[in-house]
Amino acid sequence: MAGLVVAADSPAGRAAEAINDLTRHLPEPGAPAVCPTCAARFWPCTYFYDAAHRMHNARLRVGDVVPVELHPRLWPPPAASATPHDSRAWPPETGTFGEEHDHG
Ligand SMILES: [Zn+2]
């Protein structure tokens, strides 16, 4: 007997359901900040996070379902500490204490 139908209660069934929910709550290519299912709700929405959590529990990779261009929104790059100005300008020339020639 070939069991092609996955029972909804099985891990695979729950995983498939999670993937379904996740894709339903994925933003459309033109509007990456809006969930098309939850009208006028900011993305990532609560339902997306819930589905992602269930996918994670099913040992599936959320990143395999989410389009690559949306990855930075979900997982911001950790190298955000790169400062635009030159960090070699240190120490800053503010308040040299100790030597005060304040005599007129
Ligand atoms: Zn949603």
mmCIF file of N, CA, C and O and ligand atoms in Angstrom:
data_model
loop_
_atom_site.group_PDB
_atom_site.id
_atom_site.type_symbol
_atom_site.label_atom_id
_atom_site.label_comp_id
_atom_site.label_asym_id
_atom_site.label_seq_id
_atom_site.Cartn_x
_atom_site.Cartn_y
_atom_site.Cartn_z
ATOM 1 N N MET A 1 0.835 -1.198 0.000
ATOM 2 C CA MET A 1 0.000 0.000 0.000
ATOM 3 C C MET A 1 0.876 1.258 0.000
ATOM 4 O O MET A 1 1.799 1.398 0.792
ATOM 5 N N ALA A 2 0.579 2.132 -0.896
ATOM 6 C CA ALA A 2 1.374 3.342 -1.035
ATOM 7 C C ALA A 2 0.673 4.506 -0.359
ATOM 8 O O ALA A 2 -0.363 4.969 -0.812
ATOM 9 N N GLY A 3 1.254 4.932 0.728
ATOM 10 C CA GLY A 3 0.635 6.029 1.463
ATOM 11 C C GLY A 3 1.136 7.378 0.986
ATOM 12 O O GLY A 3 2.115 7.914 1.481
ATOM 13 N N LEU A 4 0.484 7.930 0.017
ATOM 14 C CA LEU A 4 0.913 9.228 -0.506
ATOM 15 C C LEU A 4 0.297 10.376 0.280
ATOM 16 O O LEU A 4 0.829 11.463 0.324
ATOM 17 N N VAL A 5 -0.818 10.104 0.892
ATOM 18 C CA VAL A 5 -1.471 11.150 1.670
ATOM 19 C C VAL A 5 -0.796 11.258 3.035
ATOM 20 O O VAL A 5 -0.692 10.293 3.763
ATOM 21 N N VAL A 6 -0.338 12.437 3.327
ATOM 22 C CA VAL A 6 0.334 12.655 4.599
ATOM 23 C C VAL A 6 -0.696 13.014 5.658
ATOM 24 O O VAL A 6 -1.507 13.914 5.462
ATOM 25 N N ALA A 7 -0.655 12.273 6.752
ATOM 26 C CA ALA A 7 -1.580 12.573 7.837
ATOM 27 C C ALA A 7 -1.263 13.934 8.430
ATOM 28 O O ALA A 7 -0.108 14.271 8.663
ATOM 29 N N ALA A 8 -2.307 14.697 8.666
ATOM 30 C CA ALA A 8 -2.110 16.067 9.149
ATOM 31 C C ALA A 8 -1.462 16.084 10.522
ATOM 32 O O ALA A 8 -0.854 17.085 10.906
ATOM 33 N N ASP A 9 -1.584 14.985 11.234
ATOM 34 C CA ASP A 9 -1.062 14.940 12.582
ATOM 35 C C ASP A 9 0.407 14.524 12.613
ATOM 36 O O ASP A 9 1.062 14.652 13.629
ATOM 37 N N SER A 10 0.919 14.035 11.508
ATOM 38 C CA SER A 10 2.302 13.581 11.457
ATOM 39 C C SER A 10 3.246 14.779 11.336
ATOM 40 O O SER A 10 2.832 15.867 10.931
ATOM 41 N N PRO A 11 4.503 14.569 11.684
ATOM 42 C CA PRO A 11 5.475 15.678 11.543
ATOM 43 C C PRO A 11 5.518 16.228 10.134
ATOM 44 O O PRO A 11 5.578 17.445 9.946
ATOM 45 N N ALA A 12 5.467 15.357 9.136
ATOM 46 C CA ALA A 12 5.501 15.835 7.755
ATOM 47 C C ALA A 12 4.256 16.644 7.431
ATOM 48 O O ALA A 12 4.318 17.640 6.705
ATOM 49 N N GLY A 13 3.128 16.202 7.969
ATOM 50 C CA GLY A 13 1.883 16.924 7.721
ATOM 51 C C GLY A 13 1.910 18.304 8.334
ATOM 52 O O GLY A 13 1.497 19.283 7.720
ATOM 53 N N ARG A 14 2.445 18.391 9.546
ATOM 54 C CA ARG A 14 2.542 19.690 10.212
ATOM 55 C C ARG A 14 3.543 20.593 9.491
ATOM 56 O O ARG A 14 3.357 21.799 9.399
ATOM 57 N N ALA A 15 4.600 19.965 8.982
ATOM 58 C CA ALA A 15 5.595 20.747 8.240
ATOM 59 C C ALA A 15 4.975 21.315 6.982
ATOM 60 O O ALA A 15 5.182 22.485 6.650
ATOM 61 N N ALA A 16 4.195 20.476 6.274
ATOM 62 C CA ALA A 16 3.553 20.954 5.047
ATOM 63 C C ALA A 16 2.588 22.084 5.355
ATOM 64 O O ALA A 16 2.499 23.067 4.608
ATOM 65 N N GLU A 17 1.883 21.956 6.456
ATOM 66 C CA GLU A 17 0.953 23.009 6.853
ATOM 67 C C GLU A 17 1.692 24.299 7.189
ATOM 68 O O GLU A 17 1.268 25.403 6.805
ATOM 69 N N ALA A 18 2.823 24.157 7.855
ATOM 70 C CA ALA A 18 3.615 25.332 8.211
ATOM 71 C C ALA A 18 4.126 26.030 6.960
ATOM 72 O O ALA A 18 4.091 27.255 6.861
ATOM 73 N N ILE A 19 4.593 25.243 5.990
ATOM 74 C CA ILE A 19 5.083 25.823 4.734
ATOM 75 C C ILE A 19 3.946 26.538 4.025
ATOM 76 O O ILE A 19 4.107 27.643 3.494
ATOM 77 N N ASN A 20 2.767 25.925 4.040
ATOM 78 C CA ASN A 20 1.594 26.549 3.431
ATOM 79 C C ASN A 20 1.296 27.898 4.066
ATOM 80 O O ASN A 20 1.104 28.899 3.376
ATOM 81 N N ASP A 21 1.261 27.906 5.388
ATOM 82 C CA ASP A 21 0.960 29.149 6.102
ATOM 83 C C ASP A 21 2.036 30.196 5.833
ATOM 84 O O ASP A 21 1.734 31.372 5.650
ATOM 85 N N LEU A 22 3.273 29.731 5.822
ATOM 86 C CA LEU A 22 4.374 30.667 5.618
ATOM 87 C C LEU A 22 4.281 31.335 4.251
ATOM 88 O O LEU A 22 4.420 32.550 4.137
ATOM 89 N N THR A 23 4.053 30.537 3.217
ATOM 90 C CA THR A 23 4.002 31.107 1.866
ATOM 91 C C THR A 23 2.788 32.018 1.708
ATOM 92 O O THR A 23 2.828 32.982 0.945
ATOM 93 N N ARG A 24 1.709 31.715 2.422
ATOM 94 C CA ARG A 24 0.534 32.582 2.361
ATOM 95 C C ARG A 24 0.836 33.947 2.944
ATOM 96 O O ARG A 24 0.237 34.955 2.564
ATOM 97 N N HIS A 25 1.752 33.983 3.891
ATOM 98 C CA HIS A 25 2.066 35.245 4.559
ATOM 99 C C HIS A 25 3.407 35.803 4.099
ATOM 100 O O HIS A 25 4.066 36.526 4.843
ATOM 101 N N LEU A 26 3.787 35.448 2.887
ATOM 102 C CA LEU A 26 4.981 36.056 2.307
ATOM 103 C C LEU A 26 4.578 37.278 1.496
ATOM 104 O O LEU A 26 3.593 37.239 0.775
ATOM 105 N N PRO A 27 5.317 38.361 1.621
ATOM 106 C CA PRO A 27 4.984 39.561 0.843
ATOM 107 C C PRO A 27 5.206 39.342 -0.646
ATOM 108 O O PRO A 27 5.981 38.469 -1.048
ATOM 109 N N GLU A 28 4.525 40.142 -1.442
ATOM 110 C CA GLU A 28 4.682 40.054 -2.881
ATOM 111 C C GLU A 28 5.931 40.817 -3.306
ATOM 112 O O GLU A 28 6.362 41.740 -2.611
ATOM 113 N N PRO A 29 6.506 40.436 -4.455
ATOM 114 C CA PRO A 29 7.796 41.011 -4.893
ATOM 115 C C PRO A 29 7.852 42.540 -4.849
ATOM 116 O O PRO A 29 8.866 43.116 -4.476
ATOM 117 N N GLY A 30 6.750 43.202 -5.201
ATOM 118 C CA GLY A 30 6.800 44.665 -5.259
ATOM 119 C C GLY A 30 6.714 45.341 -3.909
ATOM 120 O O GLY A 30 7.139 46.479 -3.751
ATOM 121 N N ALA A 31 6.136 44.653 -2.911
ATOM 122 C CA ALA A 31 5.906 45.273 -1.605
ATOM 123 C C ALA A 31 6.438 44.381 -0.492
ATOM 124 O O ALA A 31 5.688 43.659 0.147
ATOM 125 N N PRO A 32 7.738 44.461 -0.242
ATOM 126 C CA PRO A 32 8.351 43.556 0.729
ATOM 127 C C PRO A 32 8.002 43.852 2.183
ATOM 128 O O PRO A 32 8.328 43.074 3.050
ATOM 129 N N ALA A 33 7.337 44.971 2.447
ATOM 130 C CA ALA A 33 7.052 45.351 3.830
ATOM 131 C C ALA A 33 5.598 45.107 4.212
ATOM 132 O O ALA A 33 5.188 45.415 5.315
ATOM 133 N N VAL A 34 4.816 44.542 3.288
ATOM 134 C CA VAL A 34 3.390 44.368 3.548
ATOM 135 C C VAL A 34 3.008 42.899 3.369
ATOM 136 O O VAL A 34 3.398 42.259 2.398
ATOM 137 N N CYS A 35 2.239 42.363 4.324
ATOM 138 C CA CYS A 35 1.724 41.006 4.177
ATOM 139 C C CYS A 35 0.437 41.066 3.362
ATOM 140 O O CYS A 35 -0.488 41.787 3.715
ATOM 141 N N PRO A 36 0.380 40.320 2.248
ATOM 142 C CA PRO A 36 -0.805 40.388 1.382
ATOM 143 C C PRO A 36 -2.021 39.697 1.994
ATOM 144 O O PRO A 36 -3.156 39.972 1.609
ATOM 145 N N THR A 37 -1.805 38.788 2.934
ATOM 146 C CA THR A 37 -2.921 38.062 3.535
ATOM 147 C C THR A 37 -3.511 38.834 4.705
ATOM 148 O O THR A 37 -4.722 38.997 4.802
ATOM 149 N N CYS A 38 -2.651 39.316 5.597
ATOM 150 C CA CYS A 38 -3.127 40.174 6.668
ATOM 151 C C CYS A 38 -3.175 41.581 6.090
ATOM 152 O O CYS A 38 -2.145 42.229 5.961
ATOM 153 N N ALA A 39 -4.347 42.013 5.730
ATOM 154 C CA ALA A 39 -4.478 43.288 5.042
ATOM 155 C C ALA A 39 -3.902 44.427 5.859
ATOM 156 O O ALA A 39 -4.202 44.582 7.039
ATOM 157 N N ALA A 40 -3.076 45.227 5.208
ATOM 158 C CA ALA A 40 -2.499 46.430 5.809
ATOM 159 C C ALA A 40 -1.701 46.125 7.070
ATOM 160 O O ALA A 40 -1.636 46.923 7.981
ATOM 161 N N ARG A 41 -1.107 44.970 7.115
ATOM 162 C CA ARG A 41 -0.280 44.668 8.274
ATOM 163 C C ARG A 41 1.181 44.637 7.855
ATOM 164 O O ARG A 41 1.511 44.178 6.773
ATOM 165 N N PHE A 42 1.996 45.138 8.733
ATOM 166 C CA PHE A 42 3.425 45.208 8.444
ATOM 167 C C PHE A 42 4.015 43.805 8.413
ATOM 168 O O PHE A 42 3.646 42.939 9.195
ATOM 169 N N TRP A 43 4.890 43.580 7.465
ATOM 170 C CA TRP A 43 5.555 42.284 7.371
ATOM 171 C C TRP A 43 6.964 42.374 7.950
ATOM 172 O O TRP A 43 7.609 43.387 7.756
ATOM 173 N N PRO A 44 7.482 41.383 8.631
ATOM 174 C CA PRO A 44 6.884 40.068 8.905
ATOM 175 C C PRO A 44 5.777 40.129 9.957
ATOM 176 O O PRO A 44 5.986 40.709 11.007
ATOM 177 N N CYS A 45 4.643 39.495 9.640
ATOM 178 C CA CYS A 45 3.486 39.528 10.523
ATOM 179 C C CYS A 45 3.571 38.393 11.539
ATOM 180 O O CYS A 45 4.423 37.524 11.459
ATOM 181 N N THR A 46 2.630 38.419 12.478
ATOM 182 C CA THR A 46 2.621 37.422 13.547
ATOM 183 C C THR A 46 2.444 36.012 12.995
ATOM 184 O O THR A 46 3.070 35.066 13.466
ATOM 185 N N TYR A 47 1.575 35.889 11.972
ATOM 186 C CA TYR A 47 1.297 34.573 11.412
ATOM 187 C C TYR A 47 2.538 34.006 10.713
ATOM 188 O O TYR A 47 2.787 32.810 10.756
ATOM 189 N N PHE A 48 3.275 34.923 10.086
ATOM 190 C CA PHE A 48 4.505 34.482 9.442
ATOM 191 C C PHE A 48 5.468 33.914 10.482
ATOM 192 O O PHE A 48 6.040 32.840 10.302
ATOM 193 N N TYR A 49 5.628 34.656 11.582
ATOM 194 C CA TYR A 49 6.539 34.206 12.632
ATOM 195 C C TYR A 49 6.074 32.875 13.211
ATOM 196 O O TYR A 49 6.883 32.002 13.513
ATOM 197 N N ASP A 50 4.765 32.732 13.352
ATOM 198 C CA ASP A 50 4.218 31.491 13.895
ATOM 199 C C ASP A 50 4.538 30.327 12.969
ATOM 200 O O ASP A 50 4.986 29.263 13.406
ATOM 201 N N ALA A 51 4.311 30.530 11.667
ATOM 202 C CA ALA A 51 4.597 29.473 10.699
ATOM 203 C C ALA A 51 6.088 29.171 10.659
ATOM 204 O O ALA A 51 6.498 28.002 10.565
ATOM 205 N N ALA A 52 6.902 30.221 10.728
ATOM 206 C CA ALA A 52 8.350 30.034 10.717
ATOM 207 C C ALA A 52 8.789 29.228 11.936
ATOM 208 O O ALA A 52 9.663 28.356 11.839
ATOM 209 N N HIS A 53 8.139 29.493 13.066
ATOM 210 C CA HIS A 53 8.464 28.773 14.285
ATOM 211 C C HIS A 53 8.115 27.282 14.134
ATOM 212 O O HIS A 53 8.884 26.411 14.522
ATOM 213 N N ARG A 54 6.958 27.025 13.519
ATOM 214 C CA ARG A 54 6.552 25.627 13.325
ATOM 215 C C ARG A 54 7.471 24.930 12.329
ATOM 216 O O ARG A 54 7.780 23.754 12.473
ATOM 217 N N MET A 55 7.887 25.672 11.312
ATOM 218 C CA MET A 55 8.845 25.097 10.359
ATOM 219 C C MET A 55 10.135 24.738 11.056
ATOM 220 O O MET A 55 10.720 23.684 10.822
ATOM 221 N N HIS A 56 10.565 25.630 11.925
ATOM 222 C CA HIS A 56 11.806 25.401 12.659
ATOM 223 C C HIS A 56 11.677 24.149 13.525
ATOM 224 O O HIS A 56 12.605 23.349 13.621
ATOM 225 N N ASN A 57 10.513 23.980 14.151
ATOM 226 C CA ASN A 57 10.279 22.802 14.979
ATOM 227 C C ASN A 57 10.309 21.526 14.146
ATOM 228 O O ASN A 57 10.667 20.460 14.639
ATOM 229 N N ALA A 58 9.897 21.647 12.888
ATOM 230 C CA ALA A 58 9.901 20.494 11.993
ATOM 231 C C ALA A 58 11.267 20.293 11.349
ATOM 232 O O ALA A 58 11.415 19.494 10.433
ATOM 233 N N ARG A 59 12.244 21.036 11.837
ATOM 234 C CA ARG A 59 13.618 20.951 11.340
ATOM 235 C C ARG A 59 13.721 21.310 9.871
ATOM 236 O O ARG A 59 14.494 20.730 9.123
ATOM 237 N N LEU A 60 12.904 22.256 9.477
ATOM 238 C CA LEU A 60 13.007 22.763 8.115
ATOM 239 C C LEU A 60 13.662 24.135 8.160
ATOM 240 O O LEU A 60 13.552 24.850 9.147
ATOM 241 N N ARG A 61 14.291 24.482 7.051
ATOM 242 C CA ARG A 61 14.953 25.781 7.010
ATOM 243 C C ARG A 61 14.010 26.813 6.417
ATOM 244 O O ARG A 61 13.596 26.713 5.270
ATOM 245 N N VAL A 62 13.711 27.820 7.220
ATOM 246 C CA VAL A 62 12.813 28.885 6.773
ATOM 247 C C VAL A 62 13.401 29.593 5.554
ATOM 248 O O VAL A 62 12.694 29.979 4.634
ATOM 249 N N GLY A 63 14.714 29.716 5.540
ATOM 250 C CA GLY A 63 15.378 30.412 4.449
ATOM 251 C C GLY A 63 15.223 29.722 3.108
ATOM 252 O O GLY A 63 15.430 30.344 2.064
ATOM 253 N N ASP A 64 14.856 28.435 3.132
ATOM 254 C CA ASP A 64 14.670 27.727 1.866
ATOM 255 C C ASP A 64 13.341 28.078 1.220
ATOM 256 O O ASP A 64 13.155 27.872 0.023
ATOM 257 N N VAL A 65 12.417 28.575 2.008
ATOM 258 C CA VAL A 65 11.086 28.914 1.493
ATOM 259 C C VAL A 65 10.973 30.408 1.216
ATOM 260 O O VAL A 65 10.301 30.832 0.289
ATOM 261 N N VAL A 66 11.656 31.200 2.046
ATOM 262 C CA VAL A 66 11.600 32.655 1.880
ATOM 263 C C VAL A 66 12.518 33.080 0.733
ATOM 264 O O VAL A 66 13.657 32.627 0.665
ATOM 265 N N PRO A 67 12.026 33.930 -0.170
ATOM 266 C CA PRO A 67 12.874 34.439 -1.254
ATOM 267 C C PRO A 67 14.119 35.134 -0.716
ATOM 268 O O PRO A 67 14.082 35.764 0.347
ATOM 269 N N VAL A 68 15.208 35.004 -1.458
ATOM 270 C CA VAL A 68 16.498 35.508 -0.980
ATOM 271 C C VAL A 68 16.465 37.008 -0.711
ATOM 272 O O VAL A 68 17.083 37.497 0.233
ATOM 273 N N GLU A 69 15.707 37.742 -1.545
ATOM 274 C CA GLU A 69 15.707 39.195 -1.360
ATOM 275 C C GLU A 69 15.021 39.620 -0.063
ATOM 276 O O GLU A 69 15.153 40.766 0.364
ATOM 277 N N LEU A 70 14.302 38.689 0.561
ATOM 278 C CA LEU A 70 13.643 39.023 1.826
ATOM 279 C C LEU A 70 14.496 38.618 3.028
ATOM 280 O O LEU A 70 14.182 38.983 4.158
ATOM 281 N N HIS A 71 15.553 37.878 2.778
ATOM 282 C CA HIS A 71 16.392 37.411 3.890
ATOM 283 C C HIS A 71 16.929 38.556 4.749
ATOM 284 O O HIS A 71 16.898 38.455 5.977
ATOM 285 N N PRO A 72 17.442 39.647 4.137
ATOM 286 C CA PRO A 72 17.964 40.746 4.982
ATOM 287 C C PRO A 72 16.925 41.338 5.914
ATOM 288 O O PRO A 72 17.264 41.903 6.951
ATOM 289 N N ARG A 73 15.647 41.248 5.543
ATOM 290 C CA ARG A 73 14.599 41.792 6.416
ATOM 291 C C ARG A 73 14.401 40.901 7.637
ATOM 292 O O ARG A 73 14.081 41.385 8.722
ATOM 293 N N LEU A 74 14.581 39.596 7.429
ATOM 294 C CA LEU A 74 14.377 38.665 8.536
ATOM 295 C C LEU A 74 15.653 38.489 9.355
ATOM 296 O O LEU A 74 15.607 38.385 10.565
ATOM 297 N N TRP A 75 16.760 38.440 8.632
ATOM 298 C CA TRP A 75 18.036 38.255 9.320
ATOM 299 C C TRP A 75 18.962 39.383 8.912
ATOM 300 O O TRP A 75 19.733 39.243 7.945
ATOM 301 N N PRO A 76 18.878 40.515 9.600
ATOM 302 C CA PRO A 76 19.753 41.640 9.257
ATOM 303 C C PRO A 76 21.221 41.243 9.407
ATOM 304 O O PRO A 76 21.568 40.500 10.330
ATOM 305 N N PRO A 77 22.052 41.718 8.497
ATOM 306 C CA PRO A 77 23.479 41.380 8.572
ATOM 307 C C PRO A 77 24.081 41.866 9.881
ATOM 308 O O PRO A 77 23.810 42.996 10.311
ATOM 309 N N PRO A 78 24.890 41.043 10.537
ATOM 310 C CA PRO A 78 25.441 41.405 11.853
ATOM 311 C C PRO A 78 26.477 42.507 11.784
ATOM 312 O O PRO A 78 26.765 43.148 12.770
ATOM 313 N N ALA A 79 27.060 42.741 10.630
ATOM 314 C CA ALA A 79 28.123 43.740 10.499
ATOM 315 C C ALA A 79 27.548 45.134 10.379
ATOM 316 O O ALA A 79 27.853 45.874 9.459
ATOM 317 N N ALA A 80 26.678 45.491 11.299
ATOM 318 C CA ALA A 80 26.059 46.811 11.260
ATOM 319 C C ALA A 80 26.889 47.840 12.009
ATOM 320 O O ALA A 80 26.576 49.016 12.027
ATOM 321 N N SER A 81 27.984 47.373 12.646
ATOM 322 C CA SER A 81 28.804 48.278 13.447
ATOM 323 C C SER A 81 29.839 49.011 12.598
ATOM 324 O O SER A 81 30.610 49.792 13.112
ATOM 325 N N ALA A 82 29.863 48.719 11.304
ATOM 326 C CA ALA A 82 30.822 49.391 10.430
ATOM 327 C C ALA A 82 30.470 50.865 10.314
ATOM 328 O O ALA A 82 29.492 51.238 9.696
ATOM 329 N N THR A 83 31.279 51.675 10.936
ATOM 330 C CA THR A 83 30.995 53.110 10.953
ATOM 331 C C THR A 83 31.477 53.765 9.660
ATOM 332 O O THR A 83 32.526 53.407 9.145
ATOM 333 N N PRO A 84 30.699 54.701 9.161
ATOM 334 C CA PRO A 84 31.068 55.366 7.905
ATOM 335 C C PRO A 84 32.312 56.239 8.037
ATOM 336 O O PRO A 84 33.089 56.350 7.114
ATOM 337 N N HIS A 85 32.520 56.861 9.193
ATOM 338 C CA HIS A 85 33.687 57.741 9.356
ATOM 339 C C HIS A 85 34.928 56.947 9.735
ATOM 340 O O HIS A 85 34.856 55.820 10.183
ATOM 341 N N ASP A 86 36.041 57.581 9.561
ATOM 342 C CA ASP A 86 37.314 56.916 9.836
ATOM 343 C C ASP A 86 37.514 56.737 11.341
ATOM 344 O O ASP A 86 37.555 57.708 12.089
ATOM 345 N N SER A 87 37.643 55.500 11.762
ATOM 346 C CA SER A 87 37.763 55.236 13.190
ATOM 347 C C SER A 87 39.194 55.468 13.685
ATOM 348 O O SER A 87 39.462 55.363 14.861
ATOM 349 N N ARG A 88 40.117 55.778 12.751
ATOM 350 C CA ARG A 88 41.495 55.988 13.180
ATOM 351 C C ARG A 88 41.687 57.350 13.836
ATOM 352 O O ARG A 88 42.698 57.615 14.445
ATOM 353 N N ALA A 89 40.691 58.207 13.661
ATOM 354 C CA ALA A 89 40.764 59.523 14.285
ATOM 355 C C ALA A 89 40.458 59.401 15.770
ATOM 356 O O ALA A 89 39.435 59.833 16.273
ATOM 357 N N TRP A 90 41.369 58.773 16.468
ATOM 358 C CA TRP A 90 41.181 58.514 17.883
ATOM 359 C C TRP A 90 42.496 58.701 18.606
ATOM 360 O O TRP A 90 43.524 58.272 18.096
ATOM 361 N N PRO A 91 42.564 59.349 19.761
ATOM 362 C CA PRO A 91 41.410 59.890 20.494
ATOM 363 C C PRO A 91 40.881 61.184 19.887
ATOM 364 O O PRO A 91 41.614 61.894 19.229
ATOM 365 N N PRO A 92 39.628 61.451 20.118
ATOM 366 C CA PRO A 92 39.046 62.711 19.627
ATOM 367 C C PRO A 92 39.667 63.909 20.340
ATOM 368 O O PRO A 92 40.053 63.823 21.502
ATOM 369 N N GLU A 93 39.736 65.015 19.653
ATOM 370 C CA GLU A 93 40.396 66.198 20.217
ATOM 371 C C GLU A 93 39.424 67.022 21.042
ATOM 372 O O GLU A 93 39.182 68.179 20.762
ATOM 373 N N THR A 94 38.872 66.420 22.030
ATOM 374 C CA THR A 94 37.917 67.149 22.880
ATOM 375 C C THR A 94 38.376 67.100 24.325
ATOM 376 O O THR A 94 38.583 66.026 24.877
ATOM 377 N N GLY A 95 38.570 68.260 24.912
ATOM 378 C CA GLY A 95 38.860 68.368 26.339
ATOM 379 C C GLY A 95 40.152 67.699 26.757
ATOM 380 O O GLY A 95 40.141 66.617 27.331
ATOM 381 N N THR A 96 41.290 68.310 26.456
ATOM 382 C CA THR A 96 42.549 67.796 26.985
ATOM 383 C C THR A 96 42.709 68.265 28.418
ATOM 384 O O THR A 96 42.942 69.446 28.673
ATOM 385 N N PHE A 97 42.549 67.377 29.328
ATOM 386 C CA PHE A 97 42.603 67.758 30.737
ATOM 387 C C PHE A 97 44.020 67.549 31.294
ATOM 388 O O PHE A 97 44.798 66.777 30.767
ATOM 389 N N GLY A 98 44.309 68.273 32.397
ATOM 390 C CA GLY A 98 45.626 68.136 32.998
ATOM 391 C C GLY A 98 46.482 69.363 32.757
ATOM 392 O O GLY A 98 47.089 69.903 33.669
ATOM 393 N N GLU A 99 46.546 69.822 31.554
ATOM 394 C CA GLU A 99 47.345 71.004 31.234
ATOM 395 C C GLU A 99 46.429 72.185 30.893
ATOM 396 O O GLU A 99 45.933 72.278 29.792
ATOM 397 N N GLU A 100 46.246 73.018 31.848
ATOM 398 C CA GLU A 100 45.385 74.161 31.588
ATOM 399 C C GLU A 100 46.174 75.456 31.778
ATOM 400 O O GLU A 100 46.444 75.864 32.879
ATOM 401 N N HIS A 101 46.558 76.070 30.709
ATOM 402 C CA HIS A 101 47.267 77.346 30.772
ATOM 403 C C HIS A 101 46.252 78.467 30.581
ATOM 404 O O HIS A 101 46.110 79.004 29.511
ATOM 405 N N ASP A 102 45.593 78.710 31.667
ATOM 406 C CA ASP A 102 44.479 79.640 31.569
ATOM 407 C C ASP A 102 44.861 81.035 32.026
ATOM 408 O O ASP A 102 44.009 81.851 32.298
ATOM 409 N N HIS A 103 46.152 81.278 32.168
ATOM 410 C CA HIS A 103 46.560 82.589 32.664
ATOM 411 C C HIS A 103 46.562 83.607 31.537
ATOM 412 O O HIS A 103 47.023 83.347 30.451
ATOM 413 N N GLY A 104 46.078 84.780 31.859
ATOM 414 C CA GLY A 104 45.969 85.814 30.887
ATOM 415 C C GLY A 104 47.248 86.538 30.711
ATOM 416 O O GLY A 104 47.742 86.980 29.796
HETATM 417 ZN ZN ZN B 1 0.312 37.799 7.415
#
